Every structure is written in C-alpha cells, then in structure tokens.
mmCIF file of C-alpha atoms in Angstrom:
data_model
loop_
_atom_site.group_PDB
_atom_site.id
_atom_site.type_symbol
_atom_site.label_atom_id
_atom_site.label_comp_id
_atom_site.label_asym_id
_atom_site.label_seq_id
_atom_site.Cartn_x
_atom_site.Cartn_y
_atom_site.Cartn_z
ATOM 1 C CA UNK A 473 -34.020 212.503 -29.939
ATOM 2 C CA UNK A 474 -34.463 212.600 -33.554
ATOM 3 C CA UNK A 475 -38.502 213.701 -33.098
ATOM 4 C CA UNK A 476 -37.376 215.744 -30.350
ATOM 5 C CA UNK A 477 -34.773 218.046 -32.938
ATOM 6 C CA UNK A 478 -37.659 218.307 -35.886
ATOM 7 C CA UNK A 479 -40.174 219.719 -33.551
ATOM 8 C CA UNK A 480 -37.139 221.925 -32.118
ATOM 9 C CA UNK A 481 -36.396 222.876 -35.560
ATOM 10 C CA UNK A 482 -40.367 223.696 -36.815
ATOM 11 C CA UNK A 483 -40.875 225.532 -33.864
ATOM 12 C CA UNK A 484 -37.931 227.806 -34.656
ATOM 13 C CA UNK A 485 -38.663 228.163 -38.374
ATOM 14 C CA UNK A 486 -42.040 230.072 -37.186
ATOM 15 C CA UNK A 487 -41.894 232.858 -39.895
ATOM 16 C CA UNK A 488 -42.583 236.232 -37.749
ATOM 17 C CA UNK A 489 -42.030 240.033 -38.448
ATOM 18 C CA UNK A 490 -41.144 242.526 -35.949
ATOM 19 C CA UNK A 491 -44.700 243.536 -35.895
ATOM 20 C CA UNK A 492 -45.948 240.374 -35.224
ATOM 21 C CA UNK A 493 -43.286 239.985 -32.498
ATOM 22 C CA UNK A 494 -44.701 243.450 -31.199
ATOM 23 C CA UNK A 495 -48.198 242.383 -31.070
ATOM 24 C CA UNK A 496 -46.818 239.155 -29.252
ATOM 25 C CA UNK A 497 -44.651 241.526 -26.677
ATOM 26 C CA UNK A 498 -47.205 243.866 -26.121
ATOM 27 C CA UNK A 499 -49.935 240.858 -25.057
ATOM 28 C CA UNK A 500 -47.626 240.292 -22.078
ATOM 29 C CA UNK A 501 -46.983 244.350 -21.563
ATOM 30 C CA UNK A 502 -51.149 243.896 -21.603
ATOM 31 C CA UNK A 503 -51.155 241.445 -18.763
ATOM 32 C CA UNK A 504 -51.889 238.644 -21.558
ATOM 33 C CA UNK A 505 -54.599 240.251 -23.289
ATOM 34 C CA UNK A 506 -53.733 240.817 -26.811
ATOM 35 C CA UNK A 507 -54.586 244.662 -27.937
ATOM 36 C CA UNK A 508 -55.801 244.192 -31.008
ATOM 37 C CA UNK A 509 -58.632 241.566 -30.499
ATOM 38 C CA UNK A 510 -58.852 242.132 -26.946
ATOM 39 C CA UNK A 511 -58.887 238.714 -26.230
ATOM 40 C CA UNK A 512 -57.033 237.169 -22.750
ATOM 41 C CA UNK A 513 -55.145 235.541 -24.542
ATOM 42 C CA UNK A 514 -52.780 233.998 -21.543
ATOM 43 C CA UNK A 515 -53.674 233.962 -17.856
ATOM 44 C CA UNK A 516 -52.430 237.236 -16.490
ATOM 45 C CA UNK A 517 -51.489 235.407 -13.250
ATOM 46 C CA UNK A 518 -48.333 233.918 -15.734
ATOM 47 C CA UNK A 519 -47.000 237.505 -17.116
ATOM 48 C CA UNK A 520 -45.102 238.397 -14.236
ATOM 49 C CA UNK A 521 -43.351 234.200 -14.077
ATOM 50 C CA UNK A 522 -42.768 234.454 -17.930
ATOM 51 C CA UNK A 523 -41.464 238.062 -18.005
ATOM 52 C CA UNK A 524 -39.113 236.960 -15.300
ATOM 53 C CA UNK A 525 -38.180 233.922 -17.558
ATOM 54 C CA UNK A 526 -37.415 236.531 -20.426
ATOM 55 C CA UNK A 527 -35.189 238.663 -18.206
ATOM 56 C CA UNK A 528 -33.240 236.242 -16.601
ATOM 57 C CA UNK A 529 -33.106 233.566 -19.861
ATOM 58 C CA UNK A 530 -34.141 235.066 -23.065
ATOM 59 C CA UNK A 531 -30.333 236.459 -24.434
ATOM 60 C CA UNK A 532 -29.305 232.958 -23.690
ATOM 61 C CA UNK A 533 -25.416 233.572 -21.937
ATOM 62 C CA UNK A 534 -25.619 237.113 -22.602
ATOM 63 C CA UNK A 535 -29.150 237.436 -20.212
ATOM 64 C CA UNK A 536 -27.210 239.387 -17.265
ATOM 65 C CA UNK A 537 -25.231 241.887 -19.819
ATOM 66 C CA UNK A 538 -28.749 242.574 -21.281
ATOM 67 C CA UNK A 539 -30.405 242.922 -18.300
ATOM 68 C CA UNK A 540 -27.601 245.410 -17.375
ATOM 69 C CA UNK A 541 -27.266 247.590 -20.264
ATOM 70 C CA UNK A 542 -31.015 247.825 -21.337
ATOM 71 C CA UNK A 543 -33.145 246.201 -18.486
ATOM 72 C CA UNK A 544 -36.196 245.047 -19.893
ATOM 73 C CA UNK A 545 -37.456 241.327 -20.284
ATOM 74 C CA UNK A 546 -36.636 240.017 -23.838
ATOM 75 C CA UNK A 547 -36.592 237.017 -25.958
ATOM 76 C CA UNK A 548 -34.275 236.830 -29.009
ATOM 77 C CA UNK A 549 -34.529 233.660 -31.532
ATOM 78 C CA UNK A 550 -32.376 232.417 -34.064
ATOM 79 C CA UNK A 551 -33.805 233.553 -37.110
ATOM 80 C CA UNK A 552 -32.894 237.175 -35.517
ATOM 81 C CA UNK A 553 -35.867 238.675 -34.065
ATOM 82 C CA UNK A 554 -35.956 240.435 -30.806
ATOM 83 C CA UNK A 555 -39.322 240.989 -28.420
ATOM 84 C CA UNK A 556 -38.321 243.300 -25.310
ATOM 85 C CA UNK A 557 -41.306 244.244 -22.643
ATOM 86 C CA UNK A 558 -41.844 247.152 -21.212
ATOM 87 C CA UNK A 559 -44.520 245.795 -18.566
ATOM 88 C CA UNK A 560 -48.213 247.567 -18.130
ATOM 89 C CA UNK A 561 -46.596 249.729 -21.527
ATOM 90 C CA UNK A 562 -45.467 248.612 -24.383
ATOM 91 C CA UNK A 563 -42.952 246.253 -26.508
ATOM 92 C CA UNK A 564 -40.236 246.881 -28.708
ATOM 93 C CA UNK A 565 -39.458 244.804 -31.226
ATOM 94 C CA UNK A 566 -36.598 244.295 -34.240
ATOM 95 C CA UNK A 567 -35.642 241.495 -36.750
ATOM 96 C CA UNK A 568 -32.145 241.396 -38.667
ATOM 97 C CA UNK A 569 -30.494 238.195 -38.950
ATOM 98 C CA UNK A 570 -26.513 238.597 -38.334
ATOM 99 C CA UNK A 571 -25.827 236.857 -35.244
ATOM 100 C CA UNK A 572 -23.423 237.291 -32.700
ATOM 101 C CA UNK A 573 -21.273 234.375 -30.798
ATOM 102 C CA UNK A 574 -23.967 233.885 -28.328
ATOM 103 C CA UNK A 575 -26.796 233.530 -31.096
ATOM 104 C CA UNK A 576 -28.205 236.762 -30.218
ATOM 105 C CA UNK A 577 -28.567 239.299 -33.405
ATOM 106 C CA UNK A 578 -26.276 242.171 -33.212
ATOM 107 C CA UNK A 579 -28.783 244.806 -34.861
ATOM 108 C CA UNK A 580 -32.014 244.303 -33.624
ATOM 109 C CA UNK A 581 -30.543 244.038 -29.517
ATOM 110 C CA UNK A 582 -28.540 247.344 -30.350
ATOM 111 C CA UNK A 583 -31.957 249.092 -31.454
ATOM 112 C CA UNK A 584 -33.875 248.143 -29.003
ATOM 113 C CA UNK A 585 -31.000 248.894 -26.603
ATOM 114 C CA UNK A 586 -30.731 252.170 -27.684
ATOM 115 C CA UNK A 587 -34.573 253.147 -28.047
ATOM 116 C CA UNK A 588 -35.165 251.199 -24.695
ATOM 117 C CA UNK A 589 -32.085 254.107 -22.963
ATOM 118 C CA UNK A 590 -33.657 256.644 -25.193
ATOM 119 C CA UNK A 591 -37.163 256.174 -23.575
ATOM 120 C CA UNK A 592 -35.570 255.685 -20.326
ATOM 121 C CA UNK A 593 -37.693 253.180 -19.708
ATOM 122 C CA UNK A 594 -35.192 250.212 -18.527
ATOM 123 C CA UNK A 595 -34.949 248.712 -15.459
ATOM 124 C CA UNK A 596 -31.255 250.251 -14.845
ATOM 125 C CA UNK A 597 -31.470 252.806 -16.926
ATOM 126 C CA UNK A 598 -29.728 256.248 -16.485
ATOM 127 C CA UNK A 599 -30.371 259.440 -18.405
ATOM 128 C CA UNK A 600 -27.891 260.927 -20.799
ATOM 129 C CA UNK A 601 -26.334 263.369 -17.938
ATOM 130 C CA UNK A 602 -26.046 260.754 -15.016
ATOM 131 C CA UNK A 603 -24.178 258.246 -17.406
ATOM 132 C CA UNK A 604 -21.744 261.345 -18.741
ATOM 133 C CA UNK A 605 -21.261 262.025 -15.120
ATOM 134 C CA UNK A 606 -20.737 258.079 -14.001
ATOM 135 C CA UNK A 607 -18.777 256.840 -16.899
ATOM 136 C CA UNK A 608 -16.400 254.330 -15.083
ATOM 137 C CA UNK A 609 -12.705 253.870 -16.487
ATOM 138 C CA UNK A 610 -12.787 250.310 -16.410
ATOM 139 C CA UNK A 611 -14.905 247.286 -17.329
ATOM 140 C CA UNK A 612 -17.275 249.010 -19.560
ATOM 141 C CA UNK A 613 -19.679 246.815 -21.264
ATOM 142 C CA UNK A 614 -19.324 247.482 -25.720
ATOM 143 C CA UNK A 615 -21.236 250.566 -26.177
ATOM 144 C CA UNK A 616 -22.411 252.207 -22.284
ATOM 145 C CA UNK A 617 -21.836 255.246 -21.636
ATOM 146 C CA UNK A 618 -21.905 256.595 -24.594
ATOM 147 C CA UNK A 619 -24.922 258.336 -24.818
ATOM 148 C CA UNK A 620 -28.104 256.957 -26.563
ATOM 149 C CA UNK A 621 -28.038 257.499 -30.024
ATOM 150 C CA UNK A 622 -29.958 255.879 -32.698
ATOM 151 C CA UNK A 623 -28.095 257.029 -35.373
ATOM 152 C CA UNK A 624 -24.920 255.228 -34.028
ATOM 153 C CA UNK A 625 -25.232 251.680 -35.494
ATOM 154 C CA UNK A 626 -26.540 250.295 -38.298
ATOM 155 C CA UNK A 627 -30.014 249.739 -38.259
ATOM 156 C CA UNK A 628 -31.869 245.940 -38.412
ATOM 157 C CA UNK A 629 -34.286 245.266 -41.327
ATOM 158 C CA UNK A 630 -36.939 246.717 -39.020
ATOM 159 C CA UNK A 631 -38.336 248.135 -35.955
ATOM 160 C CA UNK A 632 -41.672 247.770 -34.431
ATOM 161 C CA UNK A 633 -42.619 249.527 -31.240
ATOM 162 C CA UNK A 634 -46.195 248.403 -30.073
ATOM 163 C CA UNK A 635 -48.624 249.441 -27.448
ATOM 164 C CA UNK A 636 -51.990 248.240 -25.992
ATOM 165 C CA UNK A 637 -54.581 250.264 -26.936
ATOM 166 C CA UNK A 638 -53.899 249.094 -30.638
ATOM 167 C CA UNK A 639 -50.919 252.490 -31.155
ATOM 168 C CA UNK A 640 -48.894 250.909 -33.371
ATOM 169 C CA UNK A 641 -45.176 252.763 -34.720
ATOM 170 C CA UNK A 642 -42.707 250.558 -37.034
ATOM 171 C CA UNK A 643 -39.691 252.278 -38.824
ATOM 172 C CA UNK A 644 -38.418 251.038 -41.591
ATOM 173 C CA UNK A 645 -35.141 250.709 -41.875
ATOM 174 C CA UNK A 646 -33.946 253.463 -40.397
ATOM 175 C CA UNK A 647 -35.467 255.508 -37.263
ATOM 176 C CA UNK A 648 -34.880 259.560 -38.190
ATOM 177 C CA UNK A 649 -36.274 262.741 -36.710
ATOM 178 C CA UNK A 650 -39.984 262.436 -37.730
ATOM 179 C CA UNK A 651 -40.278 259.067 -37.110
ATOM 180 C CA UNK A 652 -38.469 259.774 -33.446
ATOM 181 C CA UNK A 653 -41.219 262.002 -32.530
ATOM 182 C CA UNK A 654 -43.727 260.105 -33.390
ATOM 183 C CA UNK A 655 -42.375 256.829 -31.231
ATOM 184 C CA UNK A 656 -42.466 259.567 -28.150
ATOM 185 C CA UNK A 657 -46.187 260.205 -28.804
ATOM 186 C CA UNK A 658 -46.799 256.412 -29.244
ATOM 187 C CA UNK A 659 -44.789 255.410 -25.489
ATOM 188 C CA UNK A 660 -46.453 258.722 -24.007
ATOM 189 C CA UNK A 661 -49.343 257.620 -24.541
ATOM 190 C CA UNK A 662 -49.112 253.905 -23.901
#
C-alpha cells in the first residue's frame, strides 16, 4: 500500500500547463497522433475506449453533470488542470487550482464549459435561443440556461485551446473580444 500511494502521489505531481494538457487533448482529438511531431503516438483503435473513459469517469462524481452541461470527454486532476476533447477537432484546456467538493477545479471546468457552449460544439449542447426558449423552472443545474458568456466568471490562470494541424490559441488570463475571434478562426479551421 505504502509503494502503491508514492507512485499515486508522483504520478499526480506531473508538473503540466494548459498547453501541454492541450497538446495531450488534441493527440486523442487526432486519433492518437500528436500534431506537433506527427508521431502515432497511441493506437487510434484506443481513442474512442479512452474518450469514453473521460466522459463517463474523468469529473470523478460530478462525470454525468459534466457530461450534461458541456458534453465533451474530459479529464480534470488535482493539481487543477482540465483536458476536454472535442473528437476529430480539437481540445480545450485550463489550469487554476481552487477545487471544488468533488476535487474538480471550479475555474478551469467553468471556462471550458462556457467556450465548449460558446462553440456549440458539446455533445448536448443548445444554442443561445433554444436554451432562452427551454429554460425549465425547476432542477436547473448552477449556471444553465443562462446564456454562454465568458465574461461571467472569473477566469483560471489560463486557457489553451489546441488543434491538429499544429493551430495553437492560449489566453491569458482573461479571454476578451480579440482574443474571441481569433479562437473562432482557430476551431473553424480545425
């Protein structure tokens, strides 16, 4: 047991940034071949198992609320990092380390919640007009239904959004107009 917690505890004391957690993200998005080396990095006959690993595991207790509210595989870690997938497109990525009861960090899933609904590119995902017209009166998860907006929390330490192809956008700390635009030409073209 005692071997058993130190490698637990090296393995999550890996020191990673959200672009490194991007790159890592956006191998799977890649079917397992890493975009910047272009290297198969992991058989792409294990994405789609792993991916559904992430979606139905990765936020710990809180997997099924995730999976509701921003519906893309993800993987959050201690240290406060967040990796979500968008598969064959891209990955989003965040670090800030405040965590929330379930060990999940209440910045980083926020961004990538909102940028995620922004995009529209979640599983369950509902443009701005169908979830003003939907809005149930009851048993509303924190936050739904109120219309994406970046601006609306405070932002994690920082945000990496990366695509095969090697497009690359990270926005430090906080995401405003110009940098907005500029994530839309990165996930259009991705």
């Amino acid at each position: 047991p005692e071997e058993a917690m130190r490698v637990y505890t090296r393995e999550c004391s890996v020191g990673v940034s959200a672009k490194d957690l991007g790159m890592m993200g956006a191998t799977l998005a890649n079917g397992g071949v890493n975009p910047l080396t272009g290297k198969q990095v992991m058989p792409a006959k294990h994405v789609p198992e792993l991916l559904a690993i992430m979606a139905t595991a990765g936020f710990y207790d809180e997997s099924g609320d995730w999976m509701f509210t921003a519906g893309l595989p993800a993987k959050t870690g201690v240290g406060g990092g967040i990796v979500a997938v968008v598969p064959g497109r891209f990955a989003i990525a965040a670090f800030s380390p405040r965590l929330n009861e379930a060990g999940n960090s209440v910045r980083s899933l926020n961004a990538i919640r909102d940028i995620a609904g922004e995009l529209g590119v979640g599983e369950f995902q509902q443009t701005a007009h169908e979830r003003e017209q939907s809005k149930p009166s009851v048993g509303v998860p924190p936050g739904f239904g109120d219309g994406v907006g970046i601006e609306r929390f405070q932002q994690p330490r920082d945000v990496a959004i990366v695509a095969p192809r090697q497009r690359l956008f990270v926005a430090e700390p906080r995401v405003d107009l110009a940098q907005r635009q500029r994530l839309r030409e990165v996930v259009d073209g991705a």
